[in-house]
Coordinates of C-alpha atoms in Angstrom, one line a residue:
Chain A
M136 CA 15.7 15.0 17.8
P137 CA 17.8 11.4 17.4
N138 CA 20.8 12.1 15.5
Q139 CA 21.6 8.7 14.2
H140 CA 24.0 7.8 11.0
Q141 CA 22.9 4.5 11.1
S142 CA 19.6 5.1 9.5
P143 CA 17.4 1.8 11.4
S144 CA 15.3 1.7 8.5
A145 CA 18.0 1.4 5.4
V146 CA 17.1 -1.1 2.9
L147 CA 20.3 -2.4 1.2
T148 CA 18.9 -2.9 -2.3
P149 CA 21.2 -2.4 -5.1
E150 CA 19.0 0.4 -6.1
A151 CA 19.4 2.6 -2.6
L152 CA 23.2 1.7 -2.6
A153 CA 23.6 3.6 -6.2
A154 CA 21.3 6.1 -5.1
R155 CA 24.0 6.5 -2.4
V156 CA 26.9 6.9 -4.7
A157 CA 25.4 8.4 -7.5
P158 CA 24.8 12.2 -6.4
Q159 CA 21.6 14.1 -7.3
D160 CA 21.7 17.3 -9.4
S161 CA 21.3 19.8 -7.1
P162 CA 20.8 17.7 -4.0
V163 CA 18.2 19.9 -1.9
R164 CA 19.0 19.4 1.7
A165 CA 16.9 21.5 4.1
A166 CA 18.8 23.5 6.9
D167 CA 18.6 22.4 10.6
D168 CA 15.9 24.9 11.6
V169 CA 13.7 24.7 8.5
A170 CA 13.7 20.9 9.0
R171 CA 12.5 21.1 12.4
Y172 CA 9.8 23.3 11.4
A173 CA 8.6 21.1 8.8
L174 CA 9.0 18.1 11.2
G175 CA 5.8 19.2 13.3
L176 CA 3.7 20.5 9.6
G177 CA 5.0 16.7 8.9
D178 CA 3.9 15.1 12.4
D179 CA 0.5 17.1 12.4
A180 CA -0.5 15.3 8.7
L181 CA 1.1 11.4 9.5
V182 CA -0.8 11.4 12.2
L183 CA -4.3 12.6 11.0
A184 CA -3.8 10.6 7.9
Q185 CA -3.3 7.4 10.5
R186 CA -6.5 8.7 12.4
L187 CA -8.2 8.7 9.3
G188 CA -7.1 5.3 7.6
S189 CA -8.9 3.2 10.2
W190 CA -12.1 4.4 8.8
I191 CA -11.3 2.1 5.8
A192 CA -14.3 -0.5 5.6
A193 CA -15.6 1.2 8.9
A194 CA -17.4 4.4 7.5
P195 CA -21.5 4.6 7.6
E196 CA -21.3 3.7 3.4
L197 CA -19.2 2.6 1.2
E198 CA -18.4 6.1 -0.4
E199 CA -16.8 7.5 2.8
D200 CA -15.1 4.2 3.4
V201 CA -13.3 5.5 -0.4
A202 CA -13.6 9.3 0.3
L203 CA -12.0 9.1 4.0
G204 CA -9.3 6.7 2.4
N205 CA -8.5 9.4 -0.4
I206 CA -8.2 12.4 2.3
A207 CA -6.3 9.9 4.5
L208 CA -4.0 9.4 1.9
D209 CA -3.5 12.9 -0.1
T210 CA -3.0 13.7 3.9
L211 CA -0.2 11.4 3.9
G212 CA 1.0 12.7 0.7
H213 CA 1.5 16.0 2.2
A214 CA 3.3 14.3 5.8
R215 CA 5.7 12.1 3.2
S216 CA 7.1 15.3 1.5
L217 CA 7.5 17.2 4.7
L218 CA 8.7 14.6 6.4
T219 CA 11.7 13.8 3.6
Y220 CA 12.5 17.6 3.3
A221 CA 12.9 17.6 7.1
G222 CA 15.0 14.1 7.4
S223 CA 17.1 15.6 4.3
A224 CA 18.7 17.6 6.9
W225 CA 19.9 14.4 9.2
D226 CA 20.5 11.9 6.9
Q227 CA 17.2 10.1 8.2
T228 CA 14.5 8.7 5.7
E229 CA 10.8 9.6 5.8
D230 CA 10.8 6.0 7.6
D231 CA 13.4 6.6 10.1
L232 CA 11.2 9.7 11.2
A233 CA 7.8 7.8 10.8
Y234 CA 8.4 4.7 12.6
F235 CA 11.6 5.0 14.7
R236 CA 10.9 8.3 16.9
D237 CA 8.7 7.5 19.9
E238 CA 6.2 9.5 21.8
P239 CA 7.7 12.8 23.0
D240 CA 9.7 12.9 19.6
F241 CA 6.5 14.0 18.2
R242 CA 5.6 17.3 17.7
C243 CA 2.0 17.0 16.3
R244 CA -0.4 19.7 17.9
Q245 CA -3.1 17.3 19.4
I246 CA -6.0 17.8 17.6
F247 CA -4.7 15.3 15.1
E248 CA -4.5 12.8 17.4
R249 CA -7.9 12.8 19.1
P250 CA -9.3 9.8 18.7
N251 CA -12.4 9.0 15.7
G252 CA -15.0 8.9 17.9
D253 CA -18.2 8.5 15.8
F254 CA -18.7 9.2 12.4
A255 CA -20.4 13.2 13.6
C256 CA -16.9 13.6 15.1
T257 CA -14.6 12.7 12.8
I258 CA -16.5 15.0 10.6
A259 CA -16.4 17.9 12.9
R260 CA -12.4 17.6 13.6
Q261 CA -11.8 16.9 9.3
L262 CA -14.0 20.4 9.3
V263 CA -11.7 22.1 12.0
V264 CA -7.9 20.8 10.0
S265 CA -9.2 21.0 6.6
A266 CA -10.0 24.8 7.1
Y267 CA -6.7 25.1 9.1
F268 CA -4.8 23.3 6.5
T269 CA -6.4 25.3 3.8
A270 CA -5.5 29.1 5.5
L271 CA -1.8 27.5 6.7
Y272 CA -0.6 25.7 2.8
R273 CA -2.3 29.1 1.3
A274 CA -0.4 30.9 3.3
L275 CA 2.8 28.9 3.2
T276 CA 2.9 29.1 -0.9
G277 CA 4.5 32.7 -0.3
S278 CA 7.4 30.6 1.8
A279 CA 10.6 32.2 1.0
D280 CA 11.9 28.4 1.4
P281 CA 11.2 26.7 -2.2
T282 CA 10.5 23.5 -0.7
L283 CA 7.9 24.4 1.5
A284 CA 6.8 27.0 -1.1
A285 CA 6.3 24.0 -3.9
I286 CA 4.9 21.1 -0.8
A287 CA 2.1 23.7 0.0
A288 CA 1.5 25.0 -3.6
K289 CA 0.8 21.2 -4.2
A290 CA -1.3 20.5 -1.2
V291 CA -3.5 23.3 -1.3
K292 CA -5.1 22.3 -4.5
E293 CA -6.1 18.6 -2.7
V294 CA -7.2 20.2 1.0
D295 CA -10.2 22.5 -1.0
Y296 CA -11.5 19.1 -2.0
H297 CA -11.4 18.5 1.9
L298 CA -12.7 21.3 2.8
D299 CA -15.9 20.7 0.8
H300 CA -16.3 17.2 1.9
A301 CA -16.0 18.2 5.8
T302 CA -18.4 21.1 4.4
L303 CA -21.1 19.0 2.8
W304 CA -21.4 16.5 5.7
T305 CA -21.5 19.2 8.5
L306 CA -24.5 20.3 6.4
R307 CA -26.1 16.9 6.2
L308 CA -25.8 15.9 9.5
A309 CA -26.1 19.0 11.6
L310 CA -29.6 19.6 9.7
G311 CA -30.4 15.9 9.2
T312 CA -32.3 14.2 12.2
E313 CA -32.2 14.9 16.1
E314 CA -29.8 11.8 16.4
S315 CA -27.1 13.5 13.8
R316 CA -27.4 16.9 15.2
R317 CA -26.9 15.9 18.8
R318 CA -24.1 13.8 17.6
T319 CA -22.7 16.9 15.6
V320 CA -23.2 19.2 18.5
A321 CA -21.2 16.5 20.8
G322 CA -18.5 16.1 18.1
F323 CA -17.2 19.9 18.2
D324 CA -17.9 19.9 21.7
A325 CA -15.5 16.9 21.8
V326 CA -12.5 18.9 19.3
W327 CA -13.0 22.3 20.2
P328 CA -10.9 22.4 23.1
F329 CA -7.8 21.4 21.1
V330 CA -8.4 24.5 18.4
D331 CA -6.4 27.2 20.4
E332 CA -3.4 24.9 20.3
L333 CA -3.8 25.0 16.5
F334 CA -2.6 29.2 16.4
A335 CA -0.6 28.6 19.7
D336 CA 3.4 29.8 19.2
D337 CA 5.8 27.0 17.4
P338 CA 9.3 27.9 18.7
A339 CA 10.6 25.9 15.4
A340 CA 8.7 28.6 13.5
D341 CA 9.4 31.6 15.1
A342 CA 13.3 30.2 14.6
V343 CA 12.8 30.6 10.4
P344 CA 10.4 33.8 10.5
A345 CA 10.9 34.3 6.9
A346 CA 10.4 30.4 5.6
A347 CA 7.1 29.9 8.0
V348 CA 4.3 30.9 8.7
A349 CA 3.5 32.4 12.2
P350 CA 0.5 30.6 13.4
A351 CA -1.0 33.1 15.2
G352 CA -1.6 34.7 11.5
L353 CA -3.4 31.8 10.9
R354 CA -6.6 32.7 13.1
E355 CA -8.2 35.0 11.3
P356 CA -8.5 33.4 7.8
F357 CA -9.4 30.0 9.4
D358 CA -12.4 32.0 11.3
A359 CA -13.0 33.0 8.0
L360 CA -13.4 29.4 6.7
L361 CA -15.1 27.9 9.5
L362 CA -17.3 30.1 11.2
P363 CA -19.6 30.5 8.1
V364 CA -20.3 27.2 8.2
L365 CA -21.5 26.9 11.8
D366 CA -23.3 29.9 11.1
R367 CA -25.2 28.1 8.4
V368 CA -26.4 25.0 10.5
E369 CA -27.1 27.6 13.3
L370 CA -24.6 26.0 15.5
P371 CA -22.3 27.9 18.2
V372 CA -19.3 27.9 18.7
P373 CA -19.0 25.7 21.4
A374 CA -18.5 27.4 25.0
V375 CA -15.6 25.1 25.9
A376 CA -12.4 25.5 27.6
A377 CA -9.1 25.0 25.8
V378 CA -6.6 22.7 26.5
R379 CA -3.2 23.7 27.6
G380 CA -1.9 21.8 24.4
G381 CA 2.3 21.6 23.9
G382 CA 1.8 19.4 21.1
R383 CA 5.2 21.3 19.5
L384 CA 7.0 20.8 22.1
G385 CA 6.4 16.9 22.5
V386 CA 3.6 16.7 24.8
H387 CA 1.0 14.6 24.0
S388 CA -2.2 13.7 25.0
E389 CA -3.1 9.6 26.3
A390 CA -4.2 9.4 22.4
L391 CA -1.0 9.2 20.3
G392 CA 0.6 6.4 22.0
P393 CA -1.6 3.3 21.0
L394 CA -1.9 5.2 17.6
L395 CA 1.9 5.2 17.3
A396 CA 1.9 1.8 18.5
E397 CA 0.1 0.4 16.2
M398 CA 1.4 2.6 13.8
Q399 CA 5.6 1.3 14.0
V400 CA 4.6 -2.1 15.0
L401 CA 5.2 -3.4 11.9
A402 CA 8.4 -2.0 10.8
R403 CA 10.0 -1.9 14.5
R404 CA 9.5 -6.0 14.1
H405 CA 11.2 -6.2 10.6
P406 CA 13.8 -3.7 10.1
G407 CA 14.4 -2.9 6.8
A408 CA 11.6 -5.4 5.6
V409 CA 9.9 -4.2 2.0
W410 CA 7.1 -5.7 -0.1
Chain B
M501 CA -2.3 30.8 -23.8
A502 CA -1.0 29.7 -27.2
A503 CA -2.0 26.3 -28.2
V504 CA 1.3 25.5 -29.5
E505 CA 2.9 27.4 -25.9
H506 CA 0.4 25.4 -23.6
E507 CA 1.9 22.3 -25.2
Q508 CA 5.2 23.2 -24.9
V509 CA 4.7 24.0 -21.0
A510 CA 2.5 20.6 -20.7
R511 CA 5.2 18.4 -22.8
P512 CA 8.6 19.9 -22.5
R513 CA 10.5 17.1 -24.9
P514 CA 14.0 18.3 -25.5
G515 CA 15.5 20.1 -28.2
T516 CA 19.1 17.6 -28.6
K517 CA 18.8 14.8 -30.4
P518 CA 20.2 12.3 -27.4
E519 CA 18.1 13.8 -24.9
R520 CA 14.9 13.6 -27.1
A521 CA 15.6 9.8 -27.9
V522 CA 15.5 9.4 -23.6
W523 CA 12.7 11.6 -23.6
D524 CA 11.2 9.6 -26.3
A525 CA 11.7 6.0 -24.1
A526 CA 10.7 7.4 -20.6
A527 CA 7.1 8.9 -22.6
Q528 CA 6.3 5.2 -23.1
V529 CA 6.0 4.8 -19.8
T530 CA 2.0 4.0 -18.2
D531 CA 0.7 5.1 -15.3
P532 CA 0.1 1.7 -13.9
E533 CA -3.5 3.0 -12.1
V534 CA -5.0 4.2 -15.4
P535 CA -2.9 2.3 -17.9
V536 CA -4.4 3.6 -20.9
L537 CA -2.5 6.5 -20.0
T538 CA 1.4 7.1 -20.6
V539 CA 3.1 9.9 -18.3
E540 CA 3.8 12.1 -21.4
D541 CA 0.0 12.0 -22.0
L542 CA -0.8 13.2 -18.1
G543 CA 2.1 15.7 -18.4
V544 CA 3.6 13.9 -15.3
L545 CA 7.0 13.7 -17.6
R546 CA 9.0 17.3 -16.5
A547 CA 12.3 17.0 -18.0
V548 CA 14.7 14.9 -19.2
R549 CA 18.3 15.7 -19.7
L550 CA 21.8 13.6 -19.5
V551 CA 24.6 14.4 -17.4
D552 CA 27.9 13.0 -18.4
G553 CA 26.0 10.3 -20.5
T554 CA 23.5 9.3 -17.8
P555 CA 19.8 10.4 -18.2
V556 CA 18.1 12.2 -15.5
V557 CA 14.3 12.3 -15.7
D558 CA 12.3 14.8 -13.5
I559 CA 8.4 13.6 -13.2
T560 CA 5.7 15.2 -10.8
P561 CA 2.8 13.5 -9.1
T562 CA -0.8 14.4 -9.8
Y563 CA -1.8 14.1 -6.7
S564 CA 1.0 14.6 -3.4
G565 CA -0.2 11.3 -1.8
C566 CA -0.3 9.3 -5.6
P567 CA 1.2 5.6 -5.0
A568 CA 1.8 5.6 -9.0
V569 CA 5.0 7.5 -8.4
D570 CA 7.0 4.9 -7.1
A571 CA 5.7 2.9 -9.8
I572 CA 6.2 4.8 -12.2
R573 CA 9.9 5.9 -11.4
D574 CA 11.3 2.0 -11.3
D575 CA 9.2 1.8 -14.7
I576 CA 11.3 4.3 -16.7
V577 CA 14.5 3.2 -14.9
A578 CA 13.4 0.0 -16.7
V579 CA 12.5 1.4 -19.8
L580 CA 15.7 3.4 -20.2
E581 CA 17.9 0.2 -18.9
E582 CA 16.1 -1.9 -22.3
R583 CA 17.9 1.0 -24.6
G584 CA 21.0 1.0 -23.5
W585 CA 20.9 3.6 -20.2
S586 CA 22.1 2.2 -17.5
G587 CA 22.0 4.2 -13.8
A588 CA 18.5 6.4 -14.7
R589 CA 17.8 9.1 -11.9
V590 CA 14.6 9.8 -11.4
N591 CA 13.8 13.3 -9.4
V592 CA 10.5 13.6 -8.2
V593 CA 9.9 17.9 -8.7
L594 CA 6.4 19.2 -6.7
S595 CA 6.7 22.4 -8.8
P596 CA 5.1 23.8 -11.0
A597 CA 2.3 21.9 -9.2
W598 CA 0.8 19.7 -11.8
T599 CA -2.4 20.2 -13.2
T600 CA -5.3 18.4 -15.8
D601 CA -4.7 21.2 -18.0
W602 CA -1.4 19.5 -19.1
M603 CA -3.3 15.9 -20.4
S604 CA -3.5 15.7 -23.7
D605 CA -5.7 15.6 -26.2
A606 CA -4.6 12.1 -27.2
G607 CA -5.0 11.2 -23.7
R608 CA -8.2 12.6 -23.1
R609 CA -9.7 10.6 -26.2
K610 CA -7.6 7.2 -25.1
L611 CA -10.0 8.1 -21.7
V612 CA -13.0 8.2 -22.9
E613 CA -12.4 4.6 -24.6
H614 CA -11.1 3.4 -21.6
G615 CA -14.6 4.4 -19.8
I616 CA -13.4 7.2 -18.0
A617 CA -14.5 10.9 -18.5
P618 CA -12.1 13.0 -19.0
P619 CA -11.3 16.5 -17.3
A620 CA -12.7 19.2 -18.7
R621 CA -10.1 22.3 -20.1
R622 CA -9.8 24.5 -17.5
A623 CA -6.7 26.7 -19.2
G624 CA -7.6 30.3 -18.6
G625 CA -10.6 30.1 -17.5
V626 CA -13.1 28.9 -14.2
V627 CA -14.7 25.7 -13.8
A628 CA -18.3 25.9 -13.3
L629 CA -19.7 24.5 -10.8
G630 CA -22.1 21.5 -11.6
M631 CA -21.3 21.7 -15.3
G632 CA -22.3 18.4 -17.1
V633 CA -19.5 15.5 -16.9
R634 CA -20.6 13.5 -20.4
C635 CA -21.4 9.9 -19.8
P636 CA -18.8 8.0 -21.4
R637 CA -20.5 5.1 -22.0
C638 CA -23.9 6.5 -23.8
G639 CA -22.7 10.0 -24.1
S640 CA -25.6 11.5 -22.3
L641 CA -25.2 14.6 -20.1
H642 CA -27.4 13.5 -17.3
T643 CA -24.8 12.1 -15.3
R644 CA -24.8 13.0 -11.5
E645 CA -21.8 12.8 -9.1
L646 CA -22.2 10.0 -6.3
S647 CA -18.9 10.7 -4.5
R648 CA -16.3 13.4 -5.0
F649 CA -13.0 10.7 -4.4
G650 CA -13.2 7.7 -6.4
S651 CA -10.9 3.9 -7.2
T652 CA -7.7 6.7 -7.3
S653 CA -6.5 9.6 -5.9
C654 CA -7.4 11.4 -9.2
K655 CA -10.8 10.0 -10.0
A656 CA -14.3 11.0 -8.9
L657 CA -17.4 8.6 -9.1
Y658 CA -20.5 9.1 -11.5
V659 CA -23.5 7.5 -12.3
C660 CA -25.1 7.7 -15.6
Q661 CA -28.7 8.8 -15.2
R662 CA -29.7 7.8 -18.5
C663 CA -28.1 4.6 -19.3
R664 CA -27.3 4.1 -15.4
E665 CA -24.5 3.1 -15.1
P666 CA -21.4 4.4 -12.8
F667 CA -18.5 5.7 -14.1
D668 CA -15.2 7.3 -13.1
H669 CA -14.5 10.8 -14.1
F670 CA -10.8 12.4 -14.1
K671 CA -11.3 15.2 -11.8
E672 CA -10.0 18.9 -12.8
H673 CA -6.9 19.9 -11.2

């Protein structure tokens, strides 16, 4: 965990200086252990948003450029709230955490960093992660930590749309043509090895049981949301072995490095730049 | 919920005179993405108080990723500066989560005039799927959702089957 007092992305605008000297009414500062939990959730959302954003102008139709862009924006919003809150514990901004950490510092589960593949593969990943986020944020609205509960209450309404969108596309693609079905099956096969990791132990969650949601408890609501969709289109649950995972401990697949390189290059080349 | 009570939740204008003046100034700031709506119309303006003479304003985002929030924050500070309150602070609060039920009737009317179909009222009820969205141009209910996602986070893209024009619909949220 980085612990610098000098924030590399700090911008010395008059507003920023004023904000530093003017105390907030009641500064919300995350406790260190809650922040570590929020960091994992924030990284999941940040990395997925970056992946989805690269569909803009590359989706099969204009409406999907807009839809995936909007879904990416919502997801980035969740990341910003979570990372801002996490950073409050360590005097770091959301930008410090997003742009100035290296790969082993990231705590995202590996499914979120998976390459987009083709559109069907992205939809398969999106159906899985939307079902997961729906289960997660619904449970997190009951967090003993008021900030996490508030972020979740906001997110729950948004991921509802995302799940709907992914469900509709899964139906269209799986029941479409022979080719679209073949690609949908291939998409679920590609993403499925990373599903188990979503429910694997998270030491950061264990450390704050009242504030966090225990990952193992999310499997049942996740299955209840996802499996009926697969049933409807007669897609079997892929019989593929699970990967080892370890994203919450900073262990990542080869896909994360290039994503971070692209995401971070501008901020690192021009520290403090604003537009 | 009674209408008056609902209005108090949607637009909690303070009771004391100096704070009311701050509220009324901040209330004029518009959403840069839907410039016919003020933050008061939207229900985005949540609270105003004076701390040692300095205004502190709470706003809430419509959607988590809404990029308008930063612009709205700057605009509120600027408008208060113009009126002689310097160093105003704007906090972003997430709870209670924003809902389109907080949109004012005046705001709904302005949306229609601007060519955007307003959100249906949901307060206390359930939104039926597939309910008619009225075309803001010709008034026909014979409309179809093209995409649940539109030009901004808060809007969906519709098309009118009668006048054939596409239009934005402010989503119930």
